[in-house]
Coordinates of C-alpha atoms and ligand atoms in Angstrom, one line a residue:
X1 CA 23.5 -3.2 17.1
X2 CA 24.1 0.4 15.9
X3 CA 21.6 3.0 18.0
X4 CA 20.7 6.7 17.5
X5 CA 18.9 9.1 19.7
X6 CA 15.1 10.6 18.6
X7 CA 14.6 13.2 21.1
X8 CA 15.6 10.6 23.9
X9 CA 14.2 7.6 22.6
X10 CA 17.1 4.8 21.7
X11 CA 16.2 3.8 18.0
X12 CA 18.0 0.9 17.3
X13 CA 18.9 0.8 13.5
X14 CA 19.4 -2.1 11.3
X15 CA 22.3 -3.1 8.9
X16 CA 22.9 -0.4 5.8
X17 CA 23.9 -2.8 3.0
X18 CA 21.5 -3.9 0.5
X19 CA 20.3 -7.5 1.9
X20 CA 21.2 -10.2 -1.6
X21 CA 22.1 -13.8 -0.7
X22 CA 21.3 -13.8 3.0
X23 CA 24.1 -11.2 4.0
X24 CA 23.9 -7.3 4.1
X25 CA 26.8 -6.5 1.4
X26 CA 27.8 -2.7 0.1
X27 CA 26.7 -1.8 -3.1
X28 CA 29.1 -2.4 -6.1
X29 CA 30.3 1.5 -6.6
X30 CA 30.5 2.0 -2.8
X31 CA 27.2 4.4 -3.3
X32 CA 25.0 5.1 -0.2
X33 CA 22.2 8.0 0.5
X34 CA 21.0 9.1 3.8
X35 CA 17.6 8.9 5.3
X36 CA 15.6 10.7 7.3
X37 CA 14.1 11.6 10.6
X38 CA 10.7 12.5 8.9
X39 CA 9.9 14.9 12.1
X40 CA 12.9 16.6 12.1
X41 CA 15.1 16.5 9.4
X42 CA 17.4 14.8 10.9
X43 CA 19.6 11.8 9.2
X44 CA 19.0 8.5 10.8
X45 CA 21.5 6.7 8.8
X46 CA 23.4 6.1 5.7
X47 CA 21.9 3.0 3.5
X48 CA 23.5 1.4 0.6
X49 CA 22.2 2.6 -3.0
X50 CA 22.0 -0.1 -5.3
X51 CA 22.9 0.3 -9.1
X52 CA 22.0 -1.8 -11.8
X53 CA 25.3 -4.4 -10.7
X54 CA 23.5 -4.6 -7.8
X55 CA 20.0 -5.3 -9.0
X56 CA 21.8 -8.0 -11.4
X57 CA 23.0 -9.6 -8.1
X58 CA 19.7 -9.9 -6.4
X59 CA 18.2 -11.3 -9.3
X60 CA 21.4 -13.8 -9.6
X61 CA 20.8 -15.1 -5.7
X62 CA 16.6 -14.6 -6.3
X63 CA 17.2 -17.1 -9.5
X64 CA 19.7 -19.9 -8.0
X65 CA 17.6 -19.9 -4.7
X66 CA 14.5 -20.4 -6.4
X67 CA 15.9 -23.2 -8.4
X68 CA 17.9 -24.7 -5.8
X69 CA 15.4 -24.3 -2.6
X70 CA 12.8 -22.3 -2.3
X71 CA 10.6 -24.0 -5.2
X72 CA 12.0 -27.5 -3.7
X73 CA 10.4 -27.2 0.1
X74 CA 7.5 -28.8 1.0
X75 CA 4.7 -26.6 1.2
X76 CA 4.6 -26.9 5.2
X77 CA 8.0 -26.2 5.7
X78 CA 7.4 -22.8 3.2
X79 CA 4.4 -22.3 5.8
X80 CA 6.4 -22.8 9.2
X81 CA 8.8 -20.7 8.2
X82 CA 6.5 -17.5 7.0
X83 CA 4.8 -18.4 10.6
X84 CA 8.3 -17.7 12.0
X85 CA 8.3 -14.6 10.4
X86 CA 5.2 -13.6 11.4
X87 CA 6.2 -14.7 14.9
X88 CA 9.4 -12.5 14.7
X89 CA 8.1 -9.0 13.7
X90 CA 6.0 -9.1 16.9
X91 CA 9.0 -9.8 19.0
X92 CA 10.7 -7.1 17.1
X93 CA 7.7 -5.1 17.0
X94 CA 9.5 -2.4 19.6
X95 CA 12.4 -1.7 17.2
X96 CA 10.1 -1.9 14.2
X97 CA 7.3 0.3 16.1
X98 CA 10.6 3.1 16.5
X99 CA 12.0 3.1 13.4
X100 CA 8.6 2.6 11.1
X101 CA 7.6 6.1 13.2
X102 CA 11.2 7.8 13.3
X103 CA 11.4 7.3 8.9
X104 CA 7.8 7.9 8.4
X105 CA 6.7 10.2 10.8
X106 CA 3.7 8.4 11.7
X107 CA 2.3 8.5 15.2
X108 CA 3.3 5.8 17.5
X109 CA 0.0 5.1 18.5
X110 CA -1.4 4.1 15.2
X111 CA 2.2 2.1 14.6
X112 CA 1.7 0.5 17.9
X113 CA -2.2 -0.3 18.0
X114 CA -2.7 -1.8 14.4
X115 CA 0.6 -1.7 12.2
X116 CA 2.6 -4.2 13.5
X117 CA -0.1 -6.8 14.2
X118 CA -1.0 -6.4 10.6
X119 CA 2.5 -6.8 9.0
X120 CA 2.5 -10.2 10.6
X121 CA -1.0 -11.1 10.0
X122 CA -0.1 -11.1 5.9
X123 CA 2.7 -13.5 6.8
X124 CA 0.5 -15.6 9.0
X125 CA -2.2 -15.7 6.4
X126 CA 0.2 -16.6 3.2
X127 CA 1.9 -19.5 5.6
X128 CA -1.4 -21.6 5.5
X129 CA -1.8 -20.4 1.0
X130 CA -0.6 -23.8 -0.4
X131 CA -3.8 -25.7 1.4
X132 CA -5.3 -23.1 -0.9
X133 CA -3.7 -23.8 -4.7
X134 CA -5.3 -26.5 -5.9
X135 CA -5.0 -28.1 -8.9
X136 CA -8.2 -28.7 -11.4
X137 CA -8.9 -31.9 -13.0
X138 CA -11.2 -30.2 -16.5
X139 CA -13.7 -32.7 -18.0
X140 CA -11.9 -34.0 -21.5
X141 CA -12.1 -36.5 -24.4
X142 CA -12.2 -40.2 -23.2
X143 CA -8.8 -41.6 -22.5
X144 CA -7.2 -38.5 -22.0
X145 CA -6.0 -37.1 -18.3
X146 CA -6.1 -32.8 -18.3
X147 CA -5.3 -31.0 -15.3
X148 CA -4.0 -27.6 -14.3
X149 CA -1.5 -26.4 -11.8
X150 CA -0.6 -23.5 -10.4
X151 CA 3.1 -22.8 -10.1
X152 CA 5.4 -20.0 -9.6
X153 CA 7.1 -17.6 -11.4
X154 CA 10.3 -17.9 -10.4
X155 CA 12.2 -14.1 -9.7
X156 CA 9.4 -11.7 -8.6
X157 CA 10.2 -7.5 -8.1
X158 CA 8.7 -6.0 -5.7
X159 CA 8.1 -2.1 -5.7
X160 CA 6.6 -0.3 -2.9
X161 CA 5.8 3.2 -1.4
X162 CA 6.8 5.3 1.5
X163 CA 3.3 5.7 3.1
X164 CA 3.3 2.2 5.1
X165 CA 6.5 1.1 4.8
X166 CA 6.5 -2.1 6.5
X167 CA 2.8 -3.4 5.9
X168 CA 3.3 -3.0 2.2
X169 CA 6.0 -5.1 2.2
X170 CA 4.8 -7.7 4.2
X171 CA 1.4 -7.8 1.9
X172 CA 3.6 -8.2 -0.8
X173 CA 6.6 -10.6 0.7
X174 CA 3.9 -12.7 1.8
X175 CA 1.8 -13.5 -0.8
X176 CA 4.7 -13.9 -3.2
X177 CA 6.7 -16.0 -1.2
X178 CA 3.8 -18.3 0.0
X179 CA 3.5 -19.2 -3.9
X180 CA 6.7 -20.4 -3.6
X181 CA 8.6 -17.3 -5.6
X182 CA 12.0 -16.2 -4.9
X183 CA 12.0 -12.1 -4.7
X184 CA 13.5 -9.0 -4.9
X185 CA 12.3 -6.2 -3.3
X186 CA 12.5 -2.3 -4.0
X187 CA 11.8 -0.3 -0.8
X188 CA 11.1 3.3 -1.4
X189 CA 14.2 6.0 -1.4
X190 CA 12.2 7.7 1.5
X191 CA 11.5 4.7 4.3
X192 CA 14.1 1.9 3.8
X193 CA 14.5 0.8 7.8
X194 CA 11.8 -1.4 8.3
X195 CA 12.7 -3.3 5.0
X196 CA 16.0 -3.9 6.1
X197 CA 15.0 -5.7 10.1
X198 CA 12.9 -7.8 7.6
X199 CA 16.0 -9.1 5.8
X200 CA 17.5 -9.6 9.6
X201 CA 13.7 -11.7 10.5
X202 CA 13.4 -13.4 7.1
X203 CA 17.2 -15.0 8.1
X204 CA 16.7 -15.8 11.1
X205 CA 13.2 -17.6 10.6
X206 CA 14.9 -19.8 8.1
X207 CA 14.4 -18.1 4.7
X208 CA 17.1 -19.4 2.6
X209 CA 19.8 -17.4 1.5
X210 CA 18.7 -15.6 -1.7
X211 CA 15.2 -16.3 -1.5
X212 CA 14.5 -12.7 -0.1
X213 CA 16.4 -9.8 -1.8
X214 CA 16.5 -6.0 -0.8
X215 CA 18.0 -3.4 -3.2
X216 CA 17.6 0.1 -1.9
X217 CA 17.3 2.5 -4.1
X218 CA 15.9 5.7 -5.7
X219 CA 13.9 5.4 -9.5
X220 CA 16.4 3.9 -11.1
X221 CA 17.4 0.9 -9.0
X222 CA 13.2 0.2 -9.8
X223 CA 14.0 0.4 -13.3
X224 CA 16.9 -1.9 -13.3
X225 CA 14.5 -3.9 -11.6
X226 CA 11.6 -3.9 -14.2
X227 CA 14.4 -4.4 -16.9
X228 CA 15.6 -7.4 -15.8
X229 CA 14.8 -10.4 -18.2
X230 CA 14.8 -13.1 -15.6
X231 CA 12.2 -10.8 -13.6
X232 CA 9.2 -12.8 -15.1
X233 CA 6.8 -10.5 -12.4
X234 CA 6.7 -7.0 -11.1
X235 CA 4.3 -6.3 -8.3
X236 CA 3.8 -2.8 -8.1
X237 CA 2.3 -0.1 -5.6
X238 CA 2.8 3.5 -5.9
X239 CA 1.7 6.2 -8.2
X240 CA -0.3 6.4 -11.3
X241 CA 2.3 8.2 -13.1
X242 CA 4.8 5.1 -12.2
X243 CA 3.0 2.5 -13.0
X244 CA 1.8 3.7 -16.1
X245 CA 5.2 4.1 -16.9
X246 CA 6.1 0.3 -15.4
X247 CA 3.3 -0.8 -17.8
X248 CA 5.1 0.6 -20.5
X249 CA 8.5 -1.1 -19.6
X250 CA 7.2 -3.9 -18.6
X251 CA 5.3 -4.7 -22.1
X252 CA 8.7 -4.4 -24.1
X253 CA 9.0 -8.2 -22.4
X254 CA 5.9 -8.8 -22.2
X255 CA 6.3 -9.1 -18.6
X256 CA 3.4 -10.1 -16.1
X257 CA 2.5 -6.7 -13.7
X258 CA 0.0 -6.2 -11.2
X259 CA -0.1 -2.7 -10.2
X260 CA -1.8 -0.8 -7.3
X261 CA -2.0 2.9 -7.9
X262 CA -3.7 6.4 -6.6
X263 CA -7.3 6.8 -5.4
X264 CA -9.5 9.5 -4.7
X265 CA -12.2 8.0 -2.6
X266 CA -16.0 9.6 -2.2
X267 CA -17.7 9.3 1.0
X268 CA -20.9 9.6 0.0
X269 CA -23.5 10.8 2.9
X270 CA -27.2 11.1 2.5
X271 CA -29.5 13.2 5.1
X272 CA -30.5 10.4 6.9
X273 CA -27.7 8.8 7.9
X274 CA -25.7 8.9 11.3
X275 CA -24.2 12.7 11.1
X276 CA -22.0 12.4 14.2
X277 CA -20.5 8.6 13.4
X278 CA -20.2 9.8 9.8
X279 CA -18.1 12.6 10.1
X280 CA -15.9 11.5 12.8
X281 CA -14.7 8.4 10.3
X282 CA -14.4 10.7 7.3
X283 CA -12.1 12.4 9.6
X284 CA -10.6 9.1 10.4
X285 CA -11.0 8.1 6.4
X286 CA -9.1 11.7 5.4
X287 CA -6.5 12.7 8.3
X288 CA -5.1 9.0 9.2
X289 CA -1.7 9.3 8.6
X290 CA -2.3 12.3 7.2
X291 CA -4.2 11.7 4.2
X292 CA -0.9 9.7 3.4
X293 CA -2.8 6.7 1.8
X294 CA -4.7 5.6 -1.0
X295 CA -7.9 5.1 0.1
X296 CA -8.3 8.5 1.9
X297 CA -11.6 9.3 1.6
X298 CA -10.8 12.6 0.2
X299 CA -14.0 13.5 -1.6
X300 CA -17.1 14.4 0.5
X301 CA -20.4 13.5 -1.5
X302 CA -23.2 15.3 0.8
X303 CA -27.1 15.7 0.4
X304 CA -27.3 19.6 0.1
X305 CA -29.8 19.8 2.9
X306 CA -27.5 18.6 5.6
X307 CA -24.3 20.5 3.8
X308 CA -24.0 22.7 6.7
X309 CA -24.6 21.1 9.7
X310 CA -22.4 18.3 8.8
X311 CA -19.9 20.4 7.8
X312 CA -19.9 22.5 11.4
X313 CA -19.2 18.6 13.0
X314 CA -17.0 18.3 10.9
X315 CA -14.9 21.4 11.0
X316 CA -15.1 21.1 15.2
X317 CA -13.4 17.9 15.1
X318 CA -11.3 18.1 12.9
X319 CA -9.8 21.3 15.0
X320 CA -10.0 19.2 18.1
X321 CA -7.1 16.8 16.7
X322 CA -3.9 16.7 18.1
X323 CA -0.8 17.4 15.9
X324 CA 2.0 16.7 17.4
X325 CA 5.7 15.0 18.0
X326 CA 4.8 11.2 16.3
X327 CA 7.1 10.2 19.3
X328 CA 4.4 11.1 21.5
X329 CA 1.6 8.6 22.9
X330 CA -1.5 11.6 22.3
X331 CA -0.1 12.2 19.1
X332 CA -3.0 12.0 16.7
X333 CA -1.7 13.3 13.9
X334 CA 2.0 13.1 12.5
X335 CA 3.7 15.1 10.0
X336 CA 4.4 15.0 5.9
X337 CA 7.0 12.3 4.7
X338 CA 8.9 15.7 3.4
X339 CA 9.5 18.9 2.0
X340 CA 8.5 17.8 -1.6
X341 CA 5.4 16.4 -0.3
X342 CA 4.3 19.5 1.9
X343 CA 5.0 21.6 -1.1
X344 CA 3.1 19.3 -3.4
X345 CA 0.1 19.4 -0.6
X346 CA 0.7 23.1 -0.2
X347 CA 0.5 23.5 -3.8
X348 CA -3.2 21.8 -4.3
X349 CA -4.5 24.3 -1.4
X350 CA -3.1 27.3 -3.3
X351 CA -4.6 26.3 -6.0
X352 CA -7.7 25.8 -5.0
X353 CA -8.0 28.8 -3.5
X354 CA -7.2 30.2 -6.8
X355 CA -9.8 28.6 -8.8
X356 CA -12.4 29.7 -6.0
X357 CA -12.5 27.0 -3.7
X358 CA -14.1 28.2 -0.6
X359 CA -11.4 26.7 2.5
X360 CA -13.5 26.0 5.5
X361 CA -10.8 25.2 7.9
X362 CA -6.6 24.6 7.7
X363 CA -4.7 25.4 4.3
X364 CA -1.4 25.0 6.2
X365 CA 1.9 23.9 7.9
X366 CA 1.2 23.3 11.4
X367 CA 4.4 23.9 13.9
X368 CA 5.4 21.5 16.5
X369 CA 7.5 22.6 18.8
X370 CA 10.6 20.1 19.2
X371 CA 10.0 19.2 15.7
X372 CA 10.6 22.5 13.9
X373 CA 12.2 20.6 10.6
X374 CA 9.0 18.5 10.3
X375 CA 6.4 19.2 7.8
X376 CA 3.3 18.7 9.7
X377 CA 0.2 19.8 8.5
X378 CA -3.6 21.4 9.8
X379 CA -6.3 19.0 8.9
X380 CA -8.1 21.1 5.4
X381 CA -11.5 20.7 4.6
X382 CA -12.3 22.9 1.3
X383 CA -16.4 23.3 0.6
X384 CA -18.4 23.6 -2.6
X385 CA -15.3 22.6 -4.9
X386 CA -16.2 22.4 -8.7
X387 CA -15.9 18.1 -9.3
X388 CA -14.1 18.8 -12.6
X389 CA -11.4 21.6 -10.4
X390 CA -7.8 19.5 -9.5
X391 CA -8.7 19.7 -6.4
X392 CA -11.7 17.3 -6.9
X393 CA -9.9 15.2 -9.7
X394 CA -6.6 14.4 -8.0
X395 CA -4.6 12.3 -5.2
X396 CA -2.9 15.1 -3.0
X397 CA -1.7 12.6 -0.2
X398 CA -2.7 15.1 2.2
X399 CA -5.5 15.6 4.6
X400 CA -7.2 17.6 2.2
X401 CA -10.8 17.1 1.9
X402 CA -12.7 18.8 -0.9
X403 CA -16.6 18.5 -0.4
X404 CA -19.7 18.5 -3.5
X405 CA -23.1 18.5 -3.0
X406 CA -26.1 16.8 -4.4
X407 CA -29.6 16.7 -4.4
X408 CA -30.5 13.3 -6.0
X409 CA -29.1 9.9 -5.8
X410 CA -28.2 9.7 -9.8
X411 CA -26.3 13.1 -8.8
X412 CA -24.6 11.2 -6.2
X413 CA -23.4 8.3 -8.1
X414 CA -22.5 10.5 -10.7
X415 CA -20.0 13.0 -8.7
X416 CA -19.0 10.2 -6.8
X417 CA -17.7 7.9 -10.4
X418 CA -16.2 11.4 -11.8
X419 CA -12.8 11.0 -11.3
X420 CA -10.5 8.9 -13.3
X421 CA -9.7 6.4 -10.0
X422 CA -11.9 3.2 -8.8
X423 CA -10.0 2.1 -5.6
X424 CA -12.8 2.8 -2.8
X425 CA -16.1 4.5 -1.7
X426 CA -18.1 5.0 1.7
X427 CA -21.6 5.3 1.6
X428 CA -23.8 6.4 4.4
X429 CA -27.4 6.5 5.3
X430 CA -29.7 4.2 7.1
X431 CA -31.4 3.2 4.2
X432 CA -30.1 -0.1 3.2
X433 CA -31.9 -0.8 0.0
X434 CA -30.3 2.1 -1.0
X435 CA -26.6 1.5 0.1
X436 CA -27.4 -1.6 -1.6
X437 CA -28.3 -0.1 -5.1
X438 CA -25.7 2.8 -4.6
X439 CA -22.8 -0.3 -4.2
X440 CA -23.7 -1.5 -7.5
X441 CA -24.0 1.8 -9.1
X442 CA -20.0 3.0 -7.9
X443 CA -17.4 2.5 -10.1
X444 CA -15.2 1.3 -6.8
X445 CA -13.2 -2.3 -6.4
X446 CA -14.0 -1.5 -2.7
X447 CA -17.4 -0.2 -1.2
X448 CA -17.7 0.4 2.3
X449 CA -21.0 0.8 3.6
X450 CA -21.6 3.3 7.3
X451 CA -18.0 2.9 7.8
X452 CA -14.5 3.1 5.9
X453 CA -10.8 1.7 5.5
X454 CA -11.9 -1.5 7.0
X455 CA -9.6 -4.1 5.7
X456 CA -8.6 -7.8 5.9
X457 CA -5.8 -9.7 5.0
X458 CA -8.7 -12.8 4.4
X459 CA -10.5 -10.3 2.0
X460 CA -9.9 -10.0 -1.5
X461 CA -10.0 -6.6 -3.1
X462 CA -9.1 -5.3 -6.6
X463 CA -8.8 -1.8 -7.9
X464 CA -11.5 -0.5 -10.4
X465 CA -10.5 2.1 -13.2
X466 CA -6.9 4.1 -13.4
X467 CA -6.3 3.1 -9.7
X468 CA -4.9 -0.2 -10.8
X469 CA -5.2 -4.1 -12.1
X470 CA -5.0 -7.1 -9.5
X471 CA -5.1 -8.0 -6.0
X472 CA -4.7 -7.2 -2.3
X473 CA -5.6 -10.2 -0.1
X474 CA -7.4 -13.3 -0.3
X475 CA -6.7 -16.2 -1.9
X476 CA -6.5 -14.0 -4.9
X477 CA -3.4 -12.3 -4.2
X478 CA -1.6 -15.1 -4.0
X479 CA -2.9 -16.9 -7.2
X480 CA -1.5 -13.2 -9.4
X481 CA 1.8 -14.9 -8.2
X482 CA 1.4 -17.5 -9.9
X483 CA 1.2 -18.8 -13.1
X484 CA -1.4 -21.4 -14.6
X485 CA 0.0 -24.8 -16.2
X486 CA -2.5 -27.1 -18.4
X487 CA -1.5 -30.9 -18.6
X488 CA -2.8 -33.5 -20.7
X489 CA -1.6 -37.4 -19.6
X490 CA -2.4 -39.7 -22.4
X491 CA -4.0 -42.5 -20.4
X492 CA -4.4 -44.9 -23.8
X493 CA -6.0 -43.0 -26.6
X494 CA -4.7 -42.8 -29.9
X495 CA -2.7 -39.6 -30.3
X496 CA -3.8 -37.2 -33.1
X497 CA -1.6 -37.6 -36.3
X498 CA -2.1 -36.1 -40.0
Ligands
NAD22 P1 5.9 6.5 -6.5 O1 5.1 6.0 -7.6 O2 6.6 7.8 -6.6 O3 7.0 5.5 -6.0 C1 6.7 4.2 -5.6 C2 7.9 3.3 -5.7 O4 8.3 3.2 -7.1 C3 9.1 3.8 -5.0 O5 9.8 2.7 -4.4 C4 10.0 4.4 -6.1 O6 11.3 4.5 -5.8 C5 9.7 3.5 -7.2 N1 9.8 4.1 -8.5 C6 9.7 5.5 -8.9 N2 9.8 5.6 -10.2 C7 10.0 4.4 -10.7 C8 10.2 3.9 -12.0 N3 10.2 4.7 -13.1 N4 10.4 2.6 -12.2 C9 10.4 1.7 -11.2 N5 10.2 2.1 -9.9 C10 10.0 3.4 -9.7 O7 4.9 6.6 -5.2 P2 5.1 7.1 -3.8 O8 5.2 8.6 -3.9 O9 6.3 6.4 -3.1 O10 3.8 6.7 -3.0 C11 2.6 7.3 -3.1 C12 1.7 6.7 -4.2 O11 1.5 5.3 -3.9 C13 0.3 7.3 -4.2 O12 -0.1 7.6 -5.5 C14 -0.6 6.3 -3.6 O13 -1.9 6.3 -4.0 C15 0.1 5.0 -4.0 N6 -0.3 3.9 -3.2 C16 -1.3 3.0 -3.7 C17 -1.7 2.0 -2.9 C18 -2.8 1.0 -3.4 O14 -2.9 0.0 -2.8 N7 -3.5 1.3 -4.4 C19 -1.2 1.8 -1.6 C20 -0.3 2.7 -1.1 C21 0.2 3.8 -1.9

């Protein structure tokens, strides 16, 4: 197995072809782009760029393995070997743990203490689904049998971002393979590493050959993808923008989609509730992995008389956290994915500056020594930001928090629904009558009530608004994988004639 040194630690790399039939194979052209070191700039490795030949390919293997296995094992033996795979990230969960951090620049600590664990809960979860798909028998006319089953698609593509490489493609793999598809799967151009010791798990847990695809590739080896007429799904997650556009594409053949897109959560937090747990989770809700994820909670709703004293807790720790190498154990917070992010990040603070923002702490590149071609970043809180500024309206994917005020709890609800997205909200206050009402009031598929970005693989949960249509979790997840079949046996009545 090929290695490469990160500042002395031995990061063991996997394969560089694109992963189609059960064998890691070069692209057609020869093509190949490097990645990245996300702390320093450095290239990891060369990976395999797929073009459209390619994607053809994968599709090809996705369709004859679907047809000729996948769809054919018993349910158990589909579950025993998902359980394998779940088994198989943890024992790879060293190389995984170095290579999710080296490409993605997130701390070790967080990779170690929750990420890993959680790729192979979504596999351990969608082994058991098929208990779980159950056929209906509908009331009908006498003499007459109707049921419905759920079954497959066939060829699903998968699409996911660089923020959490490896758990978003587990929650998607998993999901979609327990329903018995065959896939292909789009890692993003940024992170392909972890994607690619799947392929090696998936093999070796006893995924057939074909069953699990893995084209690399930039924006075009996704629209390939989309394109494809024996694609009959495309699960989604990434931008607005994107999506939007995959809806578009995706409509020309009438093509299922589920899509999970951008958020700008509120955290909503009323005078009475816990100041000091409160702000050290916004903290938590804004600054893990750097504001890198959807459900940042990015948007600080506060009762104007506690404004100021929150804001000092705040501010203090949020200067107390600890930016550093994402090598390092203490390391609390990494650094950007890359340059065009930073200046994307950079380019929200300047701007809000601009428009009269008033920047309470941060507003810029942080330097780590040992990592000078990182882009890390200083935690940024902004206060009294106008809710209709970009600031307040947008997904920076940074730890960037802008904060409004509010003096009533129709004020609240109102600031906290004003922005096109619906993903998730935190409300706090000790009041829960209130929480209660406030819940129903948020236009949020997720509310989160005196604490935030708690989630389950058991628990279903569906975007509201532009943030996106379908599921994460749950039984529900998997059921969007599949498609809904009426039948109607005959059991001796007289068929209908003219
Ligand atoms: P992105 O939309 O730029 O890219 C996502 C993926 O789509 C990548 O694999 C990319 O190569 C591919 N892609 C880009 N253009 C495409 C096209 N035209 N057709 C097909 N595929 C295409 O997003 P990103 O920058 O990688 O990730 C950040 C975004 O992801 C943020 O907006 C974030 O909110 C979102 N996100 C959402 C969730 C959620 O569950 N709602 C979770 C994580 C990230």
């Amino acid at each position: 197995m090929a290695q490469t040194a990160v500042r002395g630690a031995a990061v063991e790399l996997p394969p560089s072809g694109l992963f189609i039939n059960g064998s890691f194979v070069k692209a057609e052209d020869g093509a190949t782009f490097p990645t990245y070191e996300a702390a320093s700039g450095q290239v990891l490795m060369d990976v395999a760029s797929a073009g459209e030949a390619d994607v053809n390919r994968a599709v090809e293997a996705a369709r004859e393995a679907f047809v000729r296995e996948w769809s054919e094992l018993g349910l158990r033996e589909r579950g025993r070997v998902l359980s394998r795979v779940a088994d198989l990230i943890e024992e790879r969960g060293d190389q995984l743990t170095l290579l999710e951090v080296a490409n993605s620049g997130k701390p070790i600590r967080d990779v170690r203490r929750g990420e890993i664990q959680e790729a192979a809960s979504w596999f351990r979860f969608y082994a058991n689904i098929g208990d779980h798909l159950r056929s209906t028998v509908i009331p009908s006319p006498g003499g007459y049998l109707n049921y419905t089953v759920r079954e497959p698609f066939g060829v699903v593509g998968l699409i996911i971002p660089w923020n959490y490489p490896l758990i978003a493609a587990a929650m998607k793999l998993a999901p979609a393979l327990g329903a018995g598809n065959a896939v292909v799967l789009k890692p993003a151009e940024q992170t392909p590493l972890s994607a690619l010791v799947l392929g090696e798990i998936c093999n070796e847990a006893g995924v057939p050959a074909g069953v699990l695809n893995i084209v690399n590739g930039a924006a075009a080896t996704g629209r390939a993808l989309v394109a494809h007429p024996a694609v009959s799904m495309i699960s989604f997650t990434g931008s607005t923008e994107v999506g939007r556009e995959i809806l578009g594409r995706a409509a020309d053949q009438v093509k299922h989609v589920s899509v999970e897109l951008g958020g700008k959560t509120p955290s909503i937090v009323f005078a009475d509730a816990d100041l000091e747990t409160a702000a050290a989770t916004i903290l938590f809700s804004f600054c893990g992995n750097l504001g890198q994820r959807c459900t940042a909670g990015t948007r600080l709703v506060i009762e104007k008389s506690v404004q100021k004293p929150f804001l000092e807790i705040l501010s203090e720790l949020a200067l107390a956290l600890r930016i550093g190498d994402p090598l390092e154990d203490e390391t609390q917070l990494g650094c950007l994915i890359d340059e065009h992010q930073f200046r994307r990040v950079q380019g929200f603070v300047d701007g809000g500056v601009a428009e009269g923002a008033e920047l309470v702490i941060g507003g810029k590149r942080a330097s780590v020594r040992g990592c000078e071609g990182g882009f890390f970043y200083e935690p940024t809180i902004f206060n009294n930001v106008d809710s209709r500024a970009r600031l307040a309206q947008e997904e920076i994917f940074g730890p960037v928090l802008s904060t409004l005020s509010f003096e009533s709890e129709d004020q609240a609800v109102e600031l906290a629904n004003a922005t096109p997205y619906g993903l998730s909200a935190g409300v706090w206050t000790r009041d829960t009558s209130r929480a209660q009402w406030l819940a129903g009031r948020l236009e949020s598929g997720r509310v989160w009530i005196n604490t935030m970005n708690i989630n389950t693989v058991p628990s279903p949960r569906a975007p509201f608004k532009q943030s996106g249509l379908g599921f994460e979790g749950g039984v529900e997840h998997a059921l969007e994988f599949t498609q809904l079949k009426s039948v109607w046996l005959n059991l001796g009545a007289s068929p209908p004639r003219l």
